[in-house]
PDB file of C-alpha atoms in Angstrom:
ATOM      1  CA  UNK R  22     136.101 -27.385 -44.264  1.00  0.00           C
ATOM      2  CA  UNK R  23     136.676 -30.481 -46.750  1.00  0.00           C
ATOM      3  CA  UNK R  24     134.709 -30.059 -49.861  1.00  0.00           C
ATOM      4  CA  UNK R  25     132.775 -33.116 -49.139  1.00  0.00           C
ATOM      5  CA  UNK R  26     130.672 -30.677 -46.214  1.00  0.00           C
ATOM      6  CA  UNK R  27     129.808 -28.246 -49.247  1.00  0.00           C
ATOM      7  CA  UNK R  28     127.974 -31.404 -50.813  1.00  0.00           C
ATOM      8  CA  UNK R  29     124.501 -31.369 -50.149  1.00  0.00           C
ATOM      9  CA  UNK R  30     121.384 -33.937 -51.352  1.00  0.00           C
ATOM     10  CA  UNK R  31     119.958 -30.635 -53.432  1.00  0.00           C
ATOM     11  CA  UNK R  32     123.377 -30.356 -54.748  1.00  0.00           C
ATOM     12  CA  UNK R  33     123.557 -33.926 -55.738  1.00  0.00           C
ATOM     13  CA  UNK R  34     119.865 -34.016 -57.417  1.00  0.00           C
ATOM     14  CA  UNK R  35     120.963 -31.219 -59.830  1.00  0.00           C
ATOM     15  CA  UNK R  36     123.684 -33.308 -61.182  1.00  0.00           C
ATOM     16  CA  UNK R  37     121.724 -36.355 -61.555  1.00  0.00           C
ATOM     17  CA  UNK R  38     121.892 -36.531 -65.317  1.00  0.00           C
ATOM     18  CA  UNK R  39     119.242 -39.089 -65.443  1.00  0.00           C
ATOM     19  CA  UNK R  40     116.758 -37.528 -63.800  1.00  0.00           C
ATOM     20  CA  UNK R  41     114.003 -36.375 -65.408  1.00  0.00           C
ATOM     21  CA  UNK R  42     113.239 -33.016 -66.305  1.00  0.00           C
ATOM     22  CA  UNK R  43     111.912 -30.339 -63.641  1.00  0.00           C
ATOM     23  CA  UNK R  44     109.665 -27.692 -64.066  1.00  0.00           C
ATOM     24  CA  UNK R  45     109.440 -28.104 -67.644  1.00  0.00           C
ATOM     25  CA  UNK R  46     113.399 -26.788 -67.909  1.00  0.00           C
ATOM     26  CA  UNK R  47     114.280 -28.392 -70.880  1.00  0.00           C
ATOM     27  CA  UNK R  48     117.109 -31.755 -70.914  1.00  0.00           C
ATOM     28  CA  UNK R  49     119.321 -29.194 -73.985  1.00  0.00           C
ATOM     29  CA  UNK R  50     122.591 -27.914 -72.611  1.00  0.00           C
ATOM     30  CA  UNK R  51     124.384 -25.123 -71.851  1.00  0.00           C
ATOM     31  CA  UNK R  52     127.688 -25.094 -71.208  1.00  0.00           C
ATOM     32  CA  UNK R  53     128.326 -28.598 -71.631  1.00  0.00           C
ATOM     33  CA  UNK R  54     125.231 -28.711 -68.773  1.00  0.00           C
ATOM     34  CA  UNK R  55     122.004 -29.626 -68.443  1.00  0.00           C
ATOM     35  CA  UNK R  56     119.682 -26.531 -68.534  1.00  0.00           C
ATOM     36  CA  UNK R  57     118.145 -28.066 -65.655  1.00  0.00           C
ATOM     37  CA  UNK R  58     120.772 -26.849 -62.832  1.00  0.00           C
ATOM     38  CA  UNK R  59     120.499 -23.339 -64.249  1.00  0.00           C
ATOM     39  CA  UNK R  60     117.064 -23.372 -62.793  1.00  0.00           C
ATOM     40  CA  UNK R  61     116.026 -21.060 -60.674  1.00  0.00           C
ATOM     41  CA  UNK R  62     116.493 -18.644 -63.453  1.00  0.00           C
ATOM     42  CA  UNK R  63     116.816 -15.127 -64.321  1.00  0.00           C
ATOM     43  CA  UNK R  64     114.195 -12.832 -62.952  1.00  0.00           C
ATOM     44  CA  UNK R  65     114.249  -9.496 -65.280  1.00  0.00           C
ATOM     45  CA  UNK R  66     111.787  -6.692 -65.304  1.00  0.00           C
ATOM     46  CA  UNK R  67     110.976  -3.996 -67.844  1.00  0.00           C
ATOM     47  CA  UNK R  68     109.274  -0.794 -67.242  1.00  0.00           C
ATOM     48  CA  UNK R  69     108.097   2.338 -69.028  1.00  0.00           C
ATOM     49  CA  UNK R  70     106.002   5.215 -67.204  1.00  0.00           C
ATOM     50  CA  UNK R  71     103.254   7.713 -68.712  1.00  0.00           C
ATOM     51  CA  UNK R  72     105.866  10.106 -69.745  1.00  0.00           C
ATOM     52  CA  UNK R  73     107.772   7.323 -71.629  1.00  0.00           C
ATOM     53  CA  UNK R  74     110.988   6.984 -69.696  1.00  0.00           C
ATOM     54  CA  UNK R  75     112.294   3.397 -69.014  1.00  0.00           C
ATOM     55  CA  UNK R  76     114.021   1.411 -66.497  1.00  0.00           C
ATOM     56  CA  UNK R  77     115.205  -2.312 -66.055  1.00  0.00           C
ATOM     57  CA  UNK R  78     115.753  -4.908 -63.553  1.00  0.00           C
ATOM     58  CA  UNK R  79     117.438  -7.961 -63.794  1.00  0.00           C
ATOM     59  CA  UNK R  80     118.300 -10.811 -61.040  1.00  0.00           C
ATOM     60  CA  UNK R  81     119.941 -13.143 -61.411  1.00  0.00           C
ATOM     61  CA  UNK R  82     119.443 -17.280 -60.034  1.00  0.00           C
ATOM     62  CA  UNK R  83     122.669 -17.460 -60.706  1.00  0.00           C
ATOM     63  CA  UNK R  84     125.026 -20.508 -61.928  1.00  0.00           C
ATOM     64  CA  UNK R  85     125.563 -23.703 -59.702  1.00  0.00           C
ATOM     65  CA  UNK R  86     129.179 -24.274 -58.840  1.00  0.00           C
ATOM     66  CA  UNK R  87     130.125 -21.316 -60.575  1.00  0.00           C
ATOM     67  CA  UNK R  88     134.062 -20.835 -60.704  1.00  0.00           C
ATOM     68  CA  UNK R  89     135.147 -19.008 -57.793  1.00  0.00           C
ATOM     69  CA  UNK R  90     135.532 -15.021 -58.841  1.00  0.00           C
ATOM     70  CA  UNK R  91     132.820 -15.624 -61.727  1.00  0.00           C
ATOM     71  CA  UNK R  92     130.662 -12.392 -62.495  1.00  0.00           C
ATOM     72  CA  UNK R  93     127.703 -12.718 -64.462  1.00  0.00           C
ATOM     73  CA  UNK R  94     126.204 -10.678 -66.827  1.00  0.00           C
ATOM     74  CA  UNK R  95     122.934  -9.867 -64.377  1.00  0.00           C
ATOM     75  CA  UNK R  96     125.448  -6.832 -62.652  1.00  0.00           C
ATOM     76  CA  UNK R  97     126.825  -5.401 -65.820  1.00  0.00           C
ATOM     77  CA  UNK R  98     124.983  -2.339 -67.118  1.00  0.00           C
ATOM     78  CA  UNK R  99     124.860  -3.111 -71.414  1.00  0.00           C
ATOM     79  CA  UNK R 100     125.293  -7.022 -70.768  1.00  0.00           C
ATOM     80  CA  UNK R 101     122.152  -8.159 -69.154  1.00  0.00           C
ATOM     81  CA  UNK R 102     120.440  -4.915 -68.092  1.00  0.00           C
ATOM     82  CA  UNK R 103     120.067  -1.562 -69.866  1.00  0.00           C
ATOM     83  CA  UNK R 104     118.150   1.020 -69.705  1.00  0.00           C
ATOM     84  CA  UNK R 105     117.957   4.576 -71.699  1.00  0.00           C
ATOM     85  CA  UNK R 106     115.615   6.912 -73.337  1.00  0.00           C
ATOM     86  CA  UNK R 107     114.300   4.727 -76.417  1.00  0.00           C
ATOM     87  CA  UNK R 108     113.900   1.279 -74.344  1.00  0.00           C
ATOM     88  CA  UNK R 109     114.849  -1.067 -71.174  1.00  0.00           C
ATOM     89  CA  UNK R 110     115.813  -4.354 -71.740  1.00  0.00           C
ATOM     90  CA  UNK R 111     116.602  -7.604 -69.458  1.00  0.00           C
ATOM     91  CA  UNK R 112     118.908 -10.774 -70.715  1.00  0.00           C
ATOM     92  CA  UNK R 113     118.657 -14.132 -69.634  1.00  0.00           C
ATOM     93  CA  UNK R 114     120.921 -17.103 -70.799  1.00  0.00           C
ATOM     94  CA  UNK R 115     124.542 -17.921 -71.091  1.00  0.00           C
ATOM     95  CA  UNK R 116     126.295 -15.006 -69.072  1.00  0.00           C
ATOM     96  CA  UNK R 117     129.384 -14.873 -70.630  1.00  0.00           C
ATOM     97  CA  UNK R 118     127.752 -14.918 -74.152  1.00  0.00           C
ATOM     98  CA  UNK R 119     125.460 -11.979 -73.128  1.00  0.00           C
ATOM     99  CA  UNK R 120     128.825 -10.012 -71.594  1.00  0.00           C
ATOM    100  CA  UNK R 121     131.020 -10.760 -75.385  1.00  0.00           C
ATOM    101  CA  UNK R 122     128.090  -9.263 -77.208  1.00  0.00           C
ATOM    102  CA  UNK R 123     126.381  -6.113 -75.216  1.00  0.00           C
ATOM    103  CA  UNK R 124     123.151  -7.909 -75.527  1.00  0.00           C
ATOM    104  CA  UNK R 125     120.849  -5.372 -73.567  1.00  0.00           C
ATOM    105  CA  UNK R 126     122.797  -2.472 -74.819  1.00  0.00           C
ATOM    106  CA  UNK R 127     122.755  -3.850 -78.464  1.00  0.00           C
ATOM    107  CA  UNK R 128     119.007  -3.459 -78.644  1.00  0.00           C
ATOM    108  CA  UNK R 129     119.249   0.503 -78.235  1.00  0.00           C
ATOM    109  CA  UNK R 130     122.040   0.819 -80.189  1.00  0.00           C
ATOM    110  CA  UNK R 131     120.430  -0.678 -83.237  1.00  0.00           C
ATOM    111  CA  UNK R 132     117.106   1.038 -82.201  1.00  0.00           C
ATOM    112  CA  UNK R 133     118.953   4.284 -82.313  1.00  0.00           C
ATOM    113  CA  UNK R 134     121.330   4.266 -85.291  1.00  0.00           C
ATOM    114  CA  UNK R 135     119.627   2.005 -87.609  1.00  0.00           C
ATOM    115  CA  UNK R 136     116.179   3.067 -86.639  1.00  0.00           C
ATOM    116  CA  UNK R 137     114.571  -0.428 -85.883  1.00  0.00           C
ATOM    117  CA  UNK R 138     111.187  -0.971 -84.033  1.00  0.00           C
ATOM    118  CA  UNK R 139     111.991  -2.699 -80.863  1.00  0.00           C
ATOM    119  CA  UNK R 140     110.941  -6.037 -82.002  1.00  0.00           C
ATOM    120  CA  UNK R 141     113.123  -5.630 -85.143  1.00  0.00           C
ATOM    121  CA  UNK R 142     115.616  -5.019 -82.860  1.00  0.00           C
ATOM    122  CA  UNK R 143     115.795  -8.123 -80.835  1.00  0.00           C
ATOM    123  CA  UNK R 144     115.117 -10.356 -83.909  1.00  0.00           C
ATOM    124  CA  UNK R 145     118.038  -8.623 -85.071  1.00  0.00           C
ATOM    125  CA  UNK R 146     120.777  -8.605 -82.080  1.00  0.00           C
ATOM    126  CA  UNK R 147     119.586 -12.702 -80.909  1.00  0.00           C
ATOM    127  CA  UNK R 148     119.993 -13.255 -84.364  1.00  0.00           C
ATOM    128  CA  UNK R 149     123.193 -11.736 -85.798  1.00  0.00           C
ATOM    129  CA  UNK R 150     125.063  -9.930 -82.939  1.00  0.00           C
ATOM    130  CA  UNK R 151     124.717 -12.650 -79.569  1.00  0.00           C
ATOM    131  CA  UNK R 152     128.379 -14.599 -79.801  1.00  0.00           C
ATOM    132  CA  UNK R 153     127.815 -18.292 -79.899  1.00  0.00           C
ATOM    133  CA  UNK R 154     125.836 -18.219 -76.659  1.00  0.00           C
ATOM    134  CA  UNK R 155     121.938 -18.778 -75.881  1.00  0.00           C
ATOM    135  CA  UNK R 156     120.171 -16.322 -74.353  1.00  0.00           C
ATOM    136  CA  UNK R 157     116.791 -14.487 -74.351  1.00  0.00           C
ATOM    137  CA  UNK R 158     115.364 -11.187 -73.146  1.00  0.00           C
ATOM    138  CA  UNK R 159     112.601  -8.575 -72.296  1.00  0.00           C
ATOM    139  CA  UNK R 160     112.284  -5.360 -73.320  1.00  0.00           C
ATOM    140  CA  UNK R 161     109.665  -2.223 -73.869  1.00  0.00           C
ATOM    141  CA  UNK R 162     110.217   0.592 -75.544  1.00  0.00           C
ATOM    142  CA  UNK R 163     109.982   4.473 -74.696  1.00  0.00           C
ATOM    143  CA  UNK R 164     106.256   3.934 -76.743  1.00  0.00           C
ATOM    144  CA  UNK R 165     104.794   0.765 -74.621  1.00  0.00           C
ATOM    145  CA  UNK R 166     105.916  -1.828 -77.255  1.00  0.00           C
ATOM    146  CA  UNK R 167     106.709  -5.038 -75.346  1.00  0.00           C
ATOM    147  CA  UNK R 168     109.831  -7.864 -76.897  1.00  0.00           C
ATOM    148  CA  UNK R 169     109.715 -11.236 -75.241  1.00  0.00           C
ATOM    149  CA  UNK R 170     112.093 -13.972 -76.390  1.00  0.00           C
ATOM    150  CA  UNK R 171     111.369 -16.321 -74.092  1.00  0.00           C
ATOM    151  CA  UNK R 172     108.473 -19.010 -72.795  1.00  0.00           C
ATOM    152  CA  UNK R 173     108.723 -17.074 -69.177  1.00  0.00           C
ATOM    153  CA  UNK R 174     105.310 -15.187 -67.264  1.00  0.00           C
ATOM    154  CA  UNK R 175     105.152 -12.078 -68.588  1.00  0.00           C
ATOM    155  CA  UNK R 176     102.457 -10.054 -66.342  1.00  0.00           C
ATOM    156  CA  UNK R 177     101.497  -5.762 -67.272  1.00  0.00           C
ATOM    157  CA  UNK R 178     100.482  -3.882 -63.982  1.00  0.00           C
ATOM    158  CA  UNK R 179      99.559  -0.503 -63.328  1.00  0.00           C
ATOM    159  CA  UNK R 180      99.697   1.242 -60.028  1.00  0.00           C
ATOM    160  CA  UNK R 181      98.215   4.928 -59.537  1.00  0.00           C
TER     161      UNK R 181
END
């Protein structure tokens, strides 16, 4: 097919610079890009059961017009998702920032060998180990402590 069928109104609104902003998704850029065509985001989830193991989650909305081949950092165990004994931990952001720096893995790692609460621990890897990039997570820890970076719906449910 010519590119031209792969055009679609939707398509066309995203790129609308002068549009206003959507959903409250914010006019800053990423990638040279508005936020707003990032949007529907990153959908991550964090768990820890009674006997303190943890698990993580994380789906991605993926990026719009994407180059062809591209693999985020949603898929890559230790980029955007990671789980282990002392916490789980889901990224959202810039995908190829997340993927240069471990982000989700980073969080255990300095849990485990500096011996940071988990909190400490995100401060600490958004702050000094996430290369040049944007990006946010959540995480719990083995003990029930929950790290949210960004302004997303956090909701706790139990099921018996």
């Amino acid at each position: 097919m010519d590119n031209s069928f792969f055009i679609t109104e939707e398509n066309l609104h995203m790129f609308d610079y002068r549009m206003p902003s959507t959903n409250n998704v914010s006019m800053e850029k990423m990638n040279g890009l508005p936020m707003k065509i990032y949007a529907p985001e990153t959908v991550g989830c964090v768990v820890v059961d009674s006997q303190g193991r943890c698990a993580a989650a994380t789906s991605t909305g993926g990026l719009t017009n994407k180059m062809s081949g591209r693999i985020g950092d949603s898929p890559l165990i230790g980029a955007g998702t990671y789980a282990c004994n002392m916490c789980g931990v889901s990224c959202t952001g810039e995908g190829e920032a997340i993927i240069r720096s471990t982000l989700a893995r980073d969080v255990a790692a300095i849990m485990e060998y500096k011996g940071y609460k988990l909190q400490e621990a995100v401060d600490f890897v958004l702050n000094k180990r996430l290369d040049e990039g944007k990006a946010g997570l959540i995480a719990v820890s083995n003990h029930g402590e929950v790290a949210m970076t960004e302004n997303g719906i956090m909701e706790v449910k139990i099921w018996d």
